[in-house]
């Protein structure tokens, strides 16, 4: 059986561990054997985004040490993957040996939906959901990694589900890591726009592929619109055959 | 104009509370974005067209010194006088002294962002020379004493009723109206008169063609053409990055500039002027001065990353696609340049310390980078500025962060390289973070995350991380 290494970002590991389990289940279901390196930690994105490049470089090297020998690394997050895939080579541009390792690893890093659809060629993972689903195009998934059709194909193949387009689906939800902490008013206005569009779509569920957006949108929904919920795509697809929590 | 980049958060809060402004911002960016999209679709291959203009702008920045010298030589050969201004004072002094020497009472101005950067109007007015903005939007902004809201549409946020009131009061309009055509006509009557007796005009420059010494201006109102052609003395002010190698390149950048600005294939007026009026010509200025403004740009030319900012052609596409700009509008950025292009340019010109919020108030969503016809990678520029700021970089005037933040990131990073320490850290953090949790949800917290919790919850940290759950999964699998 094909082995694939899971990169479980710290947001998922700490705050949303069930998404890690669902990623595992989903990968097993589509016929690969997931492995998990217990030495994995944080990719360094928070430090990098805050301007601490020397620190981020250390985290990057640790990441490369941990995942460097894997044939394929799959992650249920776009921004962390984007960091490893595209920011590491920039960070390590002055260190030729590390740069080469970063570049080699870069081509073997995949986002979860991308891996299932593009690499494994699977769209129907046997999931079912009775209701309507809309999709939020997370910035680092869409513009960072160029992934948009893959998750939609997976959603469209869910038995019983009807896909509904989301107005301004590609507009940022206002998370941005430190941005949400440092500029909470602006961030709130942005997440409110996103949530209003979700509600206006009439969809039962808002599905996305990015844990950061999930914490932001669900954090806002749970406070202001308790009946509504966003789901990570792994949750939607792995919780097959039974009612998805909503 | 006053530089207010330090008041970003305050002004943003005020602007967000302004419901008219919010409603307008909900409306405008999607409309302009759709116009741009339709405009770009008229290219046989929009991506290739974009790549071509990005390549031109990259070449301009790489060859900037020689292109500027080539431009100076060719413009001078065609009879223009080229003035190099190291900073705002040198540029303004030149313009003011020229006006005083020639006994000029007033000037008309075509919309010029670099003159906003220099504060030229203030200097002229302080010295008794009236300066009439002749671009309709700029005229409205000037009369209302407001900074530009948008680099392309300086007063695009001003309501038509407000414009009516303003024109009744200051532009000699006799009957109130909210009809855009009649308002435009009133402004025209008022401003056209200024052109009749005009002695000196001041405009900006969209492109300066090195190979021919020509100056190109792009507009939709005709006021720049009048400002360039009616008076005896014409002053064109440009920042150093406005130069392009040759006319072919200029024409291609023009195609991208118009489509990105307004979705037009070409603007209503494009003026290409090479030197002052010649003996056998019937119009044009007798004296043409081209002021090339540095104002701190060449200091950063040695910084290959920072100088990417000089690729910008001021099309405004990044503003129209920025979700933060669409939330707060143009005023919080506090200077001539707003939105992502301002967030890239202002920190270089003003220093990183006083522009903290400009390069931090960004989610790194990349919408600006995606549309930029000049190939600027805004998010990566912001990361660069943040890194320089953290180090207190002297060149870019970084500030350094407070010791608490530095310690947190150092500790966090150390943990990220030592898995046992990382996992121990999570175990220690959990009860601390969860102390306010109820039914698995955290609804309030003091400290740096207080703002988040004003309107949002977060899940409590579950009793086991994925890392801890993995042990069960592994055991189940092996049994």
PDB file of N, CA and C in Angstrom, chain A residues 8 10 13-15 17 20-21 24 28 33-34 36 38-39 41-42 46-47 49-52 54-55 59 62 87 139-140 143 172 178-181 183-185 187-190 193 216 219-220 222-224, chain B residues 13 16 26 327 357 360-367 370 383 386-387 390-391 401 405 409-410 413 416-417 419 422 433 443 448 451-457 461-462 464-467 469-470 473-474 477:
ATOM      1  N   UNK A   8       0.364  17.463  10.180  1.00  0.00           N
ATOM      2  CA  UNK A   8      -0.776  17.995  10.941  1.00  0.00           C
ATOM      3  C   UNK A   8      -0.334  19.304  11.591  1.00  0.00           C
ATOM      4  N   UNK A  10      -0.080  22.855  13.709  1.00  0.00           N
ATOM      5  CA  UNK A  10      -0.342  22.992  15.147  1.00  0.00           C
ATOM      6  C   UNK A  10      -1.762  23.430  15.462  1.00  0.00           C
ATOM      7  N   UNK A  13      -3.467  20.151  15.396  1.00  0.00           N
ATOM      8  CA  UNK A  13      -2.958  19.295  16.473  1.00  0.00           C
ATOM      9  C   UNK A  13      -3.526  19.713  17.832  1.00  0.00           C
ATOM     10  N   UNK A  14      -3.506  21.032  18.080  1.00  0.00           N
ATOM     11  CA  UNK A  14      -3.875  21.513  19.409  1.00  0.00           C
ATOM     12  C   UNK A  14      -5.373  21.819  19.526  1.00  0.00           C
ATOM     13  N   UNK A  15      -5.894  22.606  18.579  1.00  0.00           N
ATOM     14  CA  UNK A  15      -7.259  23.118  18.710  1.00  0.00           C
ATOM     15  C   UNK A  15      -8.306  22.208  18.065  1.00  0.00           C
ATOM     16  N   UNK A  17      -8.030  18.640  16.913  1.00  0.00           N
ATOM     17  CA  UNK A  17      -7.383  17.341  16.650  1.00  0.00           C
ATOM     18  C   UNK A  17      -8.274  16.374  15.870  1.00  0.00           C
ATOM     19  N   UNK A  20      -7.415  16.081  12.339  1.00  0.00           N
ATOM     20  CA  UNK A  20      -6.278  15.184  12.096  1.00  0.00           C
ATOM     21  C   UNK A  20      -6.749  13.741  11.964  1.00  0.00           C
ATOM     22  N   UNK A  21      -7.643  13.347  12.876  1.00  0.00           N
ATOM     23  CA  UNK A  21      -8.177  11.973  12.825  1.00  0.00           C
ATOM     24  C   UNK A  21      -8.975  11.751  11.545  1.00  0.00           C
ATOM     25  N   UNK A  24      -6.725  11.280   8.645  1.00  0.00           N
ATOM     26  CA  UNK A  24      -6.214   9.911   8.690  1.00  0.00           C
ATOM     27  C   UNK A  24      -7.248   8.922   8.113  1.00  0.00           C
ATOM     28  N   UNK A  28      -6.957   6.668   4.646  1.00  0.00           N
ATOM     29  CA  UNK A  28      -7.076   5.202   4.677  1.00  0.00           C
ATOM     30  C   UNK A  28      -8.177   4.734   3.738  1.00  0.00           C
ATOM     31  N   UNK A  33      -1.760   4.426   2.946  1.00  0.00           N
ATOM     32  CA  UNK A  33      -1.427   4.147   4.331  1.00  0.00           C
ATOM     33  C   UNK A  33      -0.758   5.371   4.949  1.00  0.00           C
ATOM     34  N   UNK A  34      -1.512   6.112   5.785  1.00  0.00           N
ATOM     35  CA  UNK A  34      -0.930   7.339   6.345  1.00  0.00           C
ATOM     36  C   UNK A  34       0.076   7.051   7.451  1.00  0.00           C
ATOM     37  N   UNK A  36       2.654   9.108  10.424  1.00  0.00           N
ATOM     38  CA  UNK A  36       2.709  10.383  11.148  1.00  0.00           C
ATOM     39  C   UNK A  36       4.035  10.441  11.902  1.00  0.00           C
ATOM     40  N   UNK A  38       6.138  11.666  14.687  1.00  0.00           N
ATOM     41  CA  UNK A  38       5.808  12.286  15.975  1.00  0.00           C
ATOM     42  C   UNK A  38       6.719  13.459  16.329  1.00  0.00           C
ATOM     43  N   UNK A  39       7.788  13.631  15.560  1.00  0.00           N
ATOM     44  CA  UNK A  39       8.708  14.752  15.831  1.00  0.00           C
ATOM     45  C   UNK A  39       8.197  16.061  15.246  1.00  0.00           C
ATOM     46  N   UNK A  41       6.337  19.535  14.553  1.00  0.00           N
ATOM     47  CA  UNK A  41       5.876  20.616  15.441  1.00  0.00           C
ATOM     48  C   UNK A  41       5.194  21.690  14.596  1.00  0.00           C
ATOM     49  N   UNK A  42       5.709  22.909  14.668  1.00  0.00           N
ATOM     50  CA  UNK A  42       5.115  24.016  13.913  1.00  0.00           C
ATOM     51  C   UNK A  42       5.990  24.323  12.708  1.00  0.00           C
ATOM     52  N   UNK A  46       3.849  31.390  11.999  1.00  0.00           N
ATOM     53  CA  UNK A  46       3.582  32.554  12.862  1.00  0.00           C
ATOM     54  C   UNK A  46       4.817  33.450  13.025  1.00  0.00           C
ATOM     55  N   UNK A  47       5.975  32.836  13.222  1.00  0.00           N
ATOM     56  CA  UNK A  47       7.193  33.629  13.368  1.00  0.00           C
ATOM     57  C   UNK A  47       7.516  34.359  12.070  1.00  0.00           C
ATOM     58  N   UNK A  49       5.498  35.282   9.627  1.00  0.00           N
ATOM     59  CA  UNK A  49       4.542  36.354   9.350  1.00  0.00           C
ATOM     60  C   UNK A  49       4.731  37.544  10.279  1.00  0.00           C
ATOM     61  N   UNK A  50       5.297  37.287  11.453  1.00  0.00           N
ATOM     62  CA  UNK A  50       5.534  38.394  12.382  1.00  0.00           C
ATOM     63  C   UNK A  50       6.881  39.063  12.116  1.00  0.00           C
ATOM     64  N   UNK A  51       7.642  38.519  11.175  1.00  0.00           N
ATOM     65  CA  UNK A  51       8.913  39.147  10.818  1.00  0.00           C
ATOM     66  C   UNK A  51      10.142  38.486  11.442  1.00  0.00           C
ATOM     67  N   UNK A  52       9.937  37.421  12.187  1.00  0.00           N
ATOM     68  CA  UNK A  52      11.065  36.756  12.853  1.00  0.00           C
ATOM     69  C   UNK A  52      11.669  35.697  11.922  1.00  0.00           C
ATOM     70  N   UNK A  54      14.831  34.766  11.313  1.00  0.00           N
ATOM     71  CA  UNK A  54      15.880  33.878  11.832  1.00  0.00           C
ATOM     72  C   UNK A  54      15.251  32.719  12.594  1.00  0.00           C
ATOM     73  N   UNK A  55      14.196  33.040  13.343  1.00  0.00           N
ATOM     74  CA  UNK A  55      13.481  32.013  14.091  1.00  0.00           C
ATOM     75  C   UNK A  55      12.759  31.072  13.123  1.00  0.00           C
ATOM     76  N   UNK A  59      12.709  26.757  12.480  1.00  0.00           N
ATOM     77  CA  UNK A  59      11.546  25.874  12.380  1.00  0.00           C
ATOM     78  C   UNK A  59      11.529  25.184  11.014  1.00  0.00           C
ATOM     79  N   UNK A  62      13.881  22.294  10.950  1.00  0.00           N
ATOM     80  CA  UNK A  62      13.323  21.164  11.689  1.00  0.00           C
ATOM     81  C   UNK A  62      12.300  20.433  10.820  1.00  0.00           C
ATOM     82  N   UNK A  87       7.714  29.507   0.969  1.00  0.00           N
ATOM     83  CA  UNK A  87       8.486  30.443   1.790  1.00  0.00           C
ATOM     84  C   UNK A  87       9.830  29.840   2.227  1.00  0.00           C
ATOM     85  N   UNK A 139      -7.644  31.922   1.035  1.00  0.00           N
ATOM     86  CA  UNK A 139      -6.639  32.642   0.245  1.00  0.00           C
ATOM     87  C   UNK A 139      -5.429  31.788  -0.127  1.00  0.00           C
ATOM     88  N   UNK A 140      -4.872  31.097   0.873  1.00  0.00           N
ATOM     89  CA  UNK A 140      -3.645  30.341   0.581  1.00  0.00           C
ATOM     90  C   UNK A 140      -3.927  29.054  -0.184  1.00  0.00           C
ATOM     91  N   UNK A 143      -5.151  31.217  -4.003  1.00  0.00           N
ATOM     92  CA  UNK A 143      -4.103  31.997  -4.652  1.00  0.00           C
ATOM     93  C   UNK A 143      -2.712  31.495  -4.299  1.00  0.00           C
ATOM     94  N   UNK A 172     -11.083  37.212   1.210  1.00  0.00           N
ATOM     95  CA  UNK A 172     -10.510  36.813   2.501  1.00  0.00           C
ATOM     96  C   UNK A 172     -11.530  36.926   3.632  1.00  0.00           C
ATOM     97  N   UNK A 178      -1.912  36.708  12.951  1.00  0.00           N
ATOM     98  CA  UNK A 178      -1.727  37.861  13.836  1.00  0.00           C
ATOM     99  C   UNK A 178      -2.659  39.015  13.479  1.00  0.00           C
ATOM    100  N   UNK A 179      -3.055  39.097  12.216  1.00  0.00           N
ATOM    101  CA  UNK A 179      -3.936  40.184  11.778  1.00  0.00           C
ATOM    102  C   UNK A 179      -5.205  40.245  12.632  1.00  0.00           C
ATOM    103  N   UNK A 180      -5.804  39.077  12.876  1.00  0.00           N
ATOM    104  CA  UNK A 180      -7.060  39.033  13.626  1.00  0.00           C
ATOM    105  C   UNK A 180      -6.859  39.487  15.069  1.00  0.00           C
ATOM    106  N   UNK A 181      -5.660  39.251  15.603  1.00  0.00           N
ATOM    107  CA  UNK A 181      -5.350  39.665  16.966  1.00  0.00           C
ATOM    108  C   UNK A 181      -5.043  41.167  17.004  1.00  0.00           C
ATOM    109  N   UNK A 183      -5.702  43.582  14.618  1.00  0.00           N
ATOM    110  CA  UNK A 183      -6.713  44.473  14.034  1.00  0.00           C
ATOM    111  C   UNK A 183      -8.093  43.834  14.145  1.00  0.00           C
ATOM    112  N   UNK A 184      -8.540  43.582  15.382  1.00  0.00           N
ATOM    113  CA  UNK A 184      -9.779  42.819  15.558  1.00  0.00           C
ATOM    114  C   UNK A 184     -11.005  43.486  14.929  1.00  0.00           C
ATOM    115  N   UNK A 185     -11.028  44.829  14.898  1.00  0.00           N
ATOM    116  CA  UNK A 185     -12.206  45.504  14.342  1.00  0.00           C
ATOM    117  C   UNK A 185     -12.322  45.267  12.833  1.00  0.00           C
ATOM    118  N   UNK A 187     -10.846  42.888  11.153  1.00  0.00           N
ATOM    119  CA  UNK A 187     -11.024  41.449  10.971  1.00  0.00           C
ATOM    120  C   UNK A 187     -12.483  41.054  11.183  1.00  0.00           C
ATOM    121  N   UNK A 188     -13.101  41.641  12.191  1.00  0.00           N
ATOM    122  CA  UNK A 188     -14.507  41.317  12.482  1.00  0.00           C
ATOM    123  C   UNK A 188     -15.407  41.736  11.326  1.00  0.00           C
ATOM    124  N   UNK A 189     -15.154  42.934  10.781  1.00  0.00           N
ATOM    125  CA  UNK A 189     -15.973  43.402   9.656  1.00  0.00           C
ATOM    126  C   UNK A 189     -15.837  42.450   8.468  1.00  0.00           C
ATOM    127  N   UNK A 190     -14.632  41.921   8.284  1.00  0.00           N
ATOM    128  CA  UNK A 190     -14.396  41.020   7.152  1.00  0.00           C
ATOM    129  C   UNK A 190     -15.074  39.666   7.357  1.00  0.00           C
ATOM    130  N   UNK A 193     -18.752  39.983   6.781  1.00  0.00           N
ATOM    131  CA  UNK A 193     -19.089  39.943   5.346  1.00  0.00           C
ATOM    132  C   UNK A 193     -19.171  38.501   4.855  1.00  0.00           C
ATOM    133  N   UNK A 216     -11.821  31.092  12.558  1.00  0.00           N
ATOM    134  CA  UNK A 216     -12.343  32.453  12.461  1.00  0.00           C
ATOM    135  C   UNK A 216     -13.853  32.449  12.181  1.00  0.00           C
ATOM    136  N   UNK A 219     -15.771  30.695  14.905  1.00  0.00           N
ATOM    137  CA  UNK A 219     -15.715  31.517  16.118  1.00  0.00           C
ATOM    138  C   UNK A 219     -16.756  32.615  16.069  1.00  0.00           C
ATOM    139  N   UNK A 220     -16.922  33.181  14.875  1.00  0.00           N
ATOM    140  CA  UNK A 220     -17.899  34.255  14.701  1.00  0.00           C
ATOM    141  C   UNK A 220     -19.315  33.702  14.651  1.00  0.00           C
ATOM    142  N   UNK A 222     -20.425  30.888  15.988  1.00  0.00           N
ATOM    143  CA  UNK A 222     -20.876  30.334  17.269  1.00  0.00           C
ATOM    144  C   UNK A 222     -21.302  31.441  18.228  1.00  0.00           C
ATOM    145  N   UNK A 223     -20.703  32.628  18.093  1.00  0.00           N
ATOM    146  CA  UNK A 223     -21.106  33.737  18.949  1.00  0.00           C
ATOM    147  C   UNK A 223     -22.371  34.424  18.434  1.00  0.00           C
ATOM    148  N   UNK A 224     -22.450  34.601  17.093  1.00  0.00           N
ATOM    149  CA  UNK A 224     -23.494  35.465  16.539  1.00  0.00           C
ATOM    150  C   UNK A 224     -24.614  34.745  15.787  1.00  0.00           C
TER     151      UNK A 224
ATOM    152  N   UNK B  13     -11.125  52.859  12.448  1.00  0.00           N
ATOM    153  CA  UNK B  13     -12.290  52.658  13.309  1.00  0.00           C
ATOM    154  C   UNK B  13     -13.373  53.683  12.978  1.00  0.00           C
ATOM    155  N   UNK B  16     -14.974  52.840   9.617  1.00  0.00           N
ATOM    156  CA  UNK B  16     -15.848  51.664   9.657  1.00  0.00           C
ATOM    157  C   UNK B  16     -17.192  51.997  10.303  1.00  0.00           C
ATOM    158  N   UNK B  26     -18.915  48.554  -0.030  1.00  0.00           N
ATOM    159  CA  UNK B  26     -19.455  47.244  -0.385  1.00  0.00           C
ATOM    160  C   UNK B  26     -19.734  47.194  -1.889  1.00  0.00           C
ATOM    161  N   UNK B 327     -12.797  47.446   3.381  1.00  0.00           N
ATOM    162  CA  UNK B 327     -13.419  47.555   4.700  1.00  0.00           C
ATOM    163  C   UNK B 327     -13.221  48.940   5.301  1.00  0.00           C
ATOM    164  N   UNK B 357       1.578  50.073  10.911  1.00  0.00           N
ATOM    165  CA  UNK B 357       0.291  49.458  10.589  1.00  0.00           C
ATOM    166  C   UNK B 357       0.133  49.194   9.095  1.00  0.00           C
ATOM    167  N   UNK B 360       1.583  45.831   8.426  1.00  0.00           N
ATOM    168  CA  UNK B 360       1.077  44.777   9.312  1.00  0.00           C
ATOM    169  C   UNK B 360      -0.424  44.533   9.143  1.00  0.00           C
ATOM    170  N   UNK B 361      -1.174  45.580   8.764  1.00  0.00           N
ATOM    171  CA  UNK B 361      -2.626  45.402   8.630  1.00  0.00           C
ATOM    172  C   UNK B 361      -2.950  44.733   7.294  1.00  0.00           C
ATOM    173  N   UNK B 362      -2.522  43.498   7.177  1.00  0.00           N
ATOM    174  CA  UNK B 362      -2.694  42.751   5.936  1.00  0.00           C
ATOM    175  C   UNK B 362      -2.816  41.281   6.295  1.00  0.00           C
ATOM    176  N   UNK B 363      -3.799  40.598   5.688  1.00  0.00           N
ATOM    177  CA  UNK B 363      -3.973  39.168   5.981  1.00  0.00           C
ATOM    178  C   UNK B 363      -3.114  38.298   5.071  1.00  0.00           C
ATOM    179  N   UNK B 364      -2.334  38.933   4.197  1.00  0.00           N
ATOM    180  CA  UNK B 364      -1.491  38.216   3.234  1.00  0.00           C
ATOM    181  C   UNK B 364      -2.334  37.366   2.285  1.00  0.00           C
ATOM    182  N   UNK B 365      -3.511  37.875   1.932  1.00  0.00           N
ATOM    183  CA  UNK B 365      -4.434  37.080   1.116  1.00  0.00           C
ATOM    184  C   UNK B 365      -3.988  36.975  -0.333  1.00  0.00           C
ATOM    185  N   UNK B 366      -3.154  37.928  -0.784  1.00  0.00           N
ATOM    186  CA  UNK B 366      -2.571  37.815  -2.118  1.00  0.00           C
ATOM    187  C   UNK B 366      -3.448  38.275  -3.270  1.00  0.00           C
ATOM    188  N   UNK B 367      -4.604  38.898  -2.969  1.00  0.00           N
ATOM    189  CA  UNK B 367      -5.472  39.360  -4.055  1.00  0.00           C
ATOM    190  C   UNK B 367      -4.784  40.470  -4.862  1.00  0.00           C
ATOM    191  N   UNK B 370      -2.097  39.051  -7.205  1.00  0.00           N
ATOM    192  CA  UNK B 370      -2.700  38.332  -8.328  1.00  0.00           C
ATOM    193  C   UNK B 370      -3.049  39.270  -9.488  1.00  0.00           C
ATOM    194  N   UNK B 383       6.211  40.921   4.366  1.00  0.00           N
ATOM    195  CA  UNK B 383       7.017  40.032   5.216  1.00  0.00           C
ATOM    196  C   UNK B 383       8.438  40.577   5.331  1.00  0.00           C
ATOM    197  N   UNK B 386       8.410  43.549   7.678  1.00  0.00           N
ATOM    198  CA  UNK B 386       8.265  43.084   9.062  1.00  0.00           C
ATOM    199  C   UNK B 386       9.602  42.552   9.571  1.00  0.00           C
ATOM    200  N   UNK B 387      10.291  41.806   8.720  1.00  0.00           N
ATOM    201  CA  UNK B 387      11.569  41.231   9.163  1.00  0.00           C
ATOM    202  C   UNK B 387      12.598  42.326   9.403  1.00  0.00           C
ATOM    203  N   UNK B 390      11.629  44.097  12.734  1.00  0.00           N
ATOM    204  CA  UNK B 390      11.976  43.290  13.909  1.00  0.00           C
ATOM    205  C   UNK B 390      13.465  43.451  14.240  1.00  0.00           C
ATOM    206  N   UNK B 391      14.279  43.580  13.187  1.00  0.00           N
ATOM    207  CA  UNK B 391      15.728  43.708  13.413  1.00  0.00           C
ATOM    208  C   UNK B 391      16.146  45.149  13.669  1.00  0.00           C
ATOM    209  N   UNK B 401      10.935  45.292  18.070  1.00  0.00           N
ATOM    210  CA  UNK B 401       9.709  45.000  18.809  1.00  0.00           C
ATOM    211  C   UNK B 401      10.025  44.928  20.297  1.00  0.00           C
ATOM    212  N   UNK B 405       7.432  40.339  23.156  1.00  0.00           N
ATOM    213  CA  UNK B 405       7.121  39.664  21.889  1.00  0.00           C
ATOM    214  C   UNK B 405       8.334  38.885  21.392  1.00  0.00           C
ATOM    215  N   UNK B 409       8.489  34.725  20.697  1.00  0.00           N
ATOM    216  CA  UNK B 409       8.844  34.066  19.440  1.00  0.00           C
ATOM    217  C   UNK B 409      10.119  33.227  19.560  1.00  0.00           C
ATOM    218  N   UNK B 410      11.042  33.670  20.389  1.00  0.00           N
ATOM    219  CA  UNK B 410      12.259  32.878  20.576  1.00  0.00           C
ATOM    220  C   UNK B 410      11.932  31.553  21.272  1.00  0.00           C
ATOM    221  N   UNK B 413       9.947  29.277  18.974  1.00  0.00           N
ATOM    222  CA  UNK B 413      10.808  28.674  17.954  1.00  0.00           C
ATOM    223  C   UNK B 413      11.673  27.571  18.544  1.00  0.00           C
ATOM    224  N   UNK B 416       9.665  24.634  18.784  1.00  0.00           N
ATOM    225  CA  UNK B 416       9.350  24.002  17.496  1.00  0.00           C
ATOM    226  C   UNK B 416      10.490  23.132  16.985  1.00  0.00           C
ATOM    227  N   UNK B 417      11.684  23.295  17.573  1.00  0.00           N
ATOM    228  CA  UNK B 417      12.805  22.453  17.133  1.00  0.00           C
ATOM    229  C   UNK B 417      13.066  21.298  18.106  1.00  0.00           C
ATOM    230  N   UNK B 419      10.795  18.520  19.863  1.00  0.00           N
ATOM    231  CA  UNK B 419       9.444  17.955  20.014  1.00  0.00           C
ATOM    232  C   UNK B 419       9.013  17.719  21.465  1.00  0.00           C
ATOM    233  N   UNK B 422       8.072  21.022  22.888  1.00  0.00           N
ATOM    234  CA  UNK B 422       6.848  21.464  22.206  1.00  0.00           C
ATOM    235  C   UNK B 422       5.616  20.832  22.862  1.00  0.00           C
ATOM    236  N   UNK B 433      -5.114  28.252  29.102  1.00  0.00           N
ATOM    237  CA  UNK B 433      -5.997  28.725  28.040  1.00  0.00           C
ATOM    238  C   UNK B 433      -7.447  28.340  28.340  1.00  0.00           C
ATOM    239  N   UNK B 443     -15.076  31.981  25.552  1.00  0.00           N
ATOM    240  CA  UNK B 443     -15.823  33.148  25.060  1.00  0.00           C
ATOM    241  C   UNK B 443     -15.183  34.481  25.456  1.00  0.00           C
ATOM    242  N   UNK B 448      -3.638  40.034  24.971  1.00  0.00           N
ATOM    243  CA  UNK B 448      -3.549  40.383  23.545  1.00  0.00           C
ATOM    244  C   UNK B 448      -4.698  39.861  22.682  1.00  0.00           C
ATOM    245  N   UNK B 451      -9.369  41.468  21.848  1.00  0.00           N
ATOM    246  CA  UNK B 451     -10.105  41.995  20.692  1.00  0.00           C
ATOM    247  C   UNK B 451     -10.838  40.900  19.939  1.00  0.00           C
ATOM    248  N   UNK B 452     -10.156  39.789  19.754  1.00  0.00           N
ATOM    249  CA  UNK B 452     -10.779  38.641  19.074  1.00  0.00           C
ATOM    250  C   UNK B 452     -12.051  38.228  19.803  1.00  0.00           C
ATOM    251  N   UNK B 453     -11.932  38.091  21.124  1.00  0.00           N
ATOM    252  CA  UNK B 453     -13.047  37.547  21.920  1.00  0.00           C
ATOM    253  C   UNK B 453     -14.191  38.547  22.115  1.00  0.00           C
ATOM    254  N   UNK B 454     -13.990  39.781  21.675  1.00  0.00           N
ATOM    255  CA  UNK B 454     -15.109  40.727  21.737  1.00  0.00           C
ATOM    256  C   UNK B 454     -16.288  40.241  20.892  1.00  0.00           C
ATOM    257  N   UNK B 455     -15.981  39.623  19.756  1.00  0.00           N
ATOM    258  CA  UNK B 455     -17.077  39.212  18.863  1.00  0.00           C
ATOM    259  C   UNK B 455     -16.976  37.754  18.424  1.00  0.00           C
ATOM    260  N   UNK B 456     -15.950  37.051  18.890  1.00  0.00           N
ATOM    261  CA  UNK B 456     -15.744  35.684  18.414  1.00  0.00           C
ATOM    262  C   UNK B 456     -15.386  34.743  19.560  1.00  0.00           C
ATOM    263  N   UNK B 457     -15.733  33.483  19.399  1.00  0.00           N
ATOM    264  CA  UNK B 457     -15.324  32.445  20.340  1.00  0.00           C
ATOM    265  C   UNK B 457     -14.154  31.669  19.749  1.00  0.00           C
ATOM    266  N   UNK B 461      -9.193  23.945  24.228  1.00  0.00           N
ATOM    267  CA  UNK B 461      -8.217  22.958  23.757  1.00  0.00           C
ATOM    268  C   UNK B 461      -8.634  21.589  24.291  1.00  0.00           C
ATOM    269  N   UNK B 462      -8.912  20.637  23.390  1.00  0.00           N
ATOM    270  CA  UNK B 462      -9.354  19.309  23.841  1.00  0.00           C
ATOM    271  C   UNK B 462      -8.307  18.632  24.732  1.00  0.00           C
ATOM    272  N   UNK B 464      -6.850  15.904  24.574  1.00  0.00           N
ATOM    273  CA  UNK B 464      -5.734  15.244  23.890  1.00  0.00           C
ATOM    274  C   UNK B 464      -5.468  15.883  22.534  1.00  0.00           C
ATOM    275  N   UNK B 465      -4.205  16.161  22.269  1.00  0.00           N
ATOM    276  CA  UNK B 465      -3.829  16.677  20.952  1.00  0.00           C
ATOM    277  C   UNK B 465      -3.882  15.536  19.937  1.00  0.00           C
ATOM    278  N   UNK B 466      -3.763  15.889  18.669  1.00  0.00           N
ATOM    279  CA  UNK B 466      -3.703  14.816  17.673  1.00  0.00           C
ATOM    280  C   UNK B 466      -2.488  13.942  17.943  1.00  0.00           C
ATOM    281  N   UNK B 467      -1.399  14.592  18.296  1.00  0.00           N
ATOM    282  CA  UNK B 467      -0.163  13.889  18.611  1.00  0.00           C
ATOM    283  C   UNK B 467      -0.401  12.809  19.671  1.00  0.00           C
ATOM    284  N   UNK B 469      -3.407  11.544  20.432  1.00  0.00           N
ATOM    285  CA  UNK B 469      -4.384  10.587  19.899  1.00  0.00           C
ATOM    286  C   UNK B 469      -3.732   9.593  18.940  1.00  0.00           C
ATOM    287  N   UNK B 470      -2.660  10.045  18.309  1.00  0.00           N
ATOM    288  CA  UNK B 470      -1.993   9.187  17.320  1.00  0.00           C
ATOM    289  C   UNK B 470      -1.544   7.854  17.939  1.00  0.00           C
ATOM    290  N   UNK B 473      -4.336   5.538  17.694  1.00  0.00           N
ATOM    291  CA  UNK B 473      -4.565   5.133  16.294  1.00  0.00           C
ATOM    292  C   UNK B 473      -3.526   4.082  15.906  1.00  0.00           C
ATOM    293  N   UNK B 474      -2.299   4.332  16.263  1.00  0.00           N
ATOM    294  CA  UNK B 474      -1.189   3.446  15.894  1.00  0.00           C
ATOM    295  C   UNK B 474      -1.379   2.072  16.532  1.00  0.00           C
ATOM    296  N   UNK B 477      -4.188   0.201  14.925  1.00  0.00           N
ATOM    297  CA  UNK B 477      -3.824  -0.269  13.601  1.00  0.00           C
ATOM    298  C   UNK B 477      -2.946  -1.525  13.685  1.00  0.00           C
TER     299      UNK B 477
END
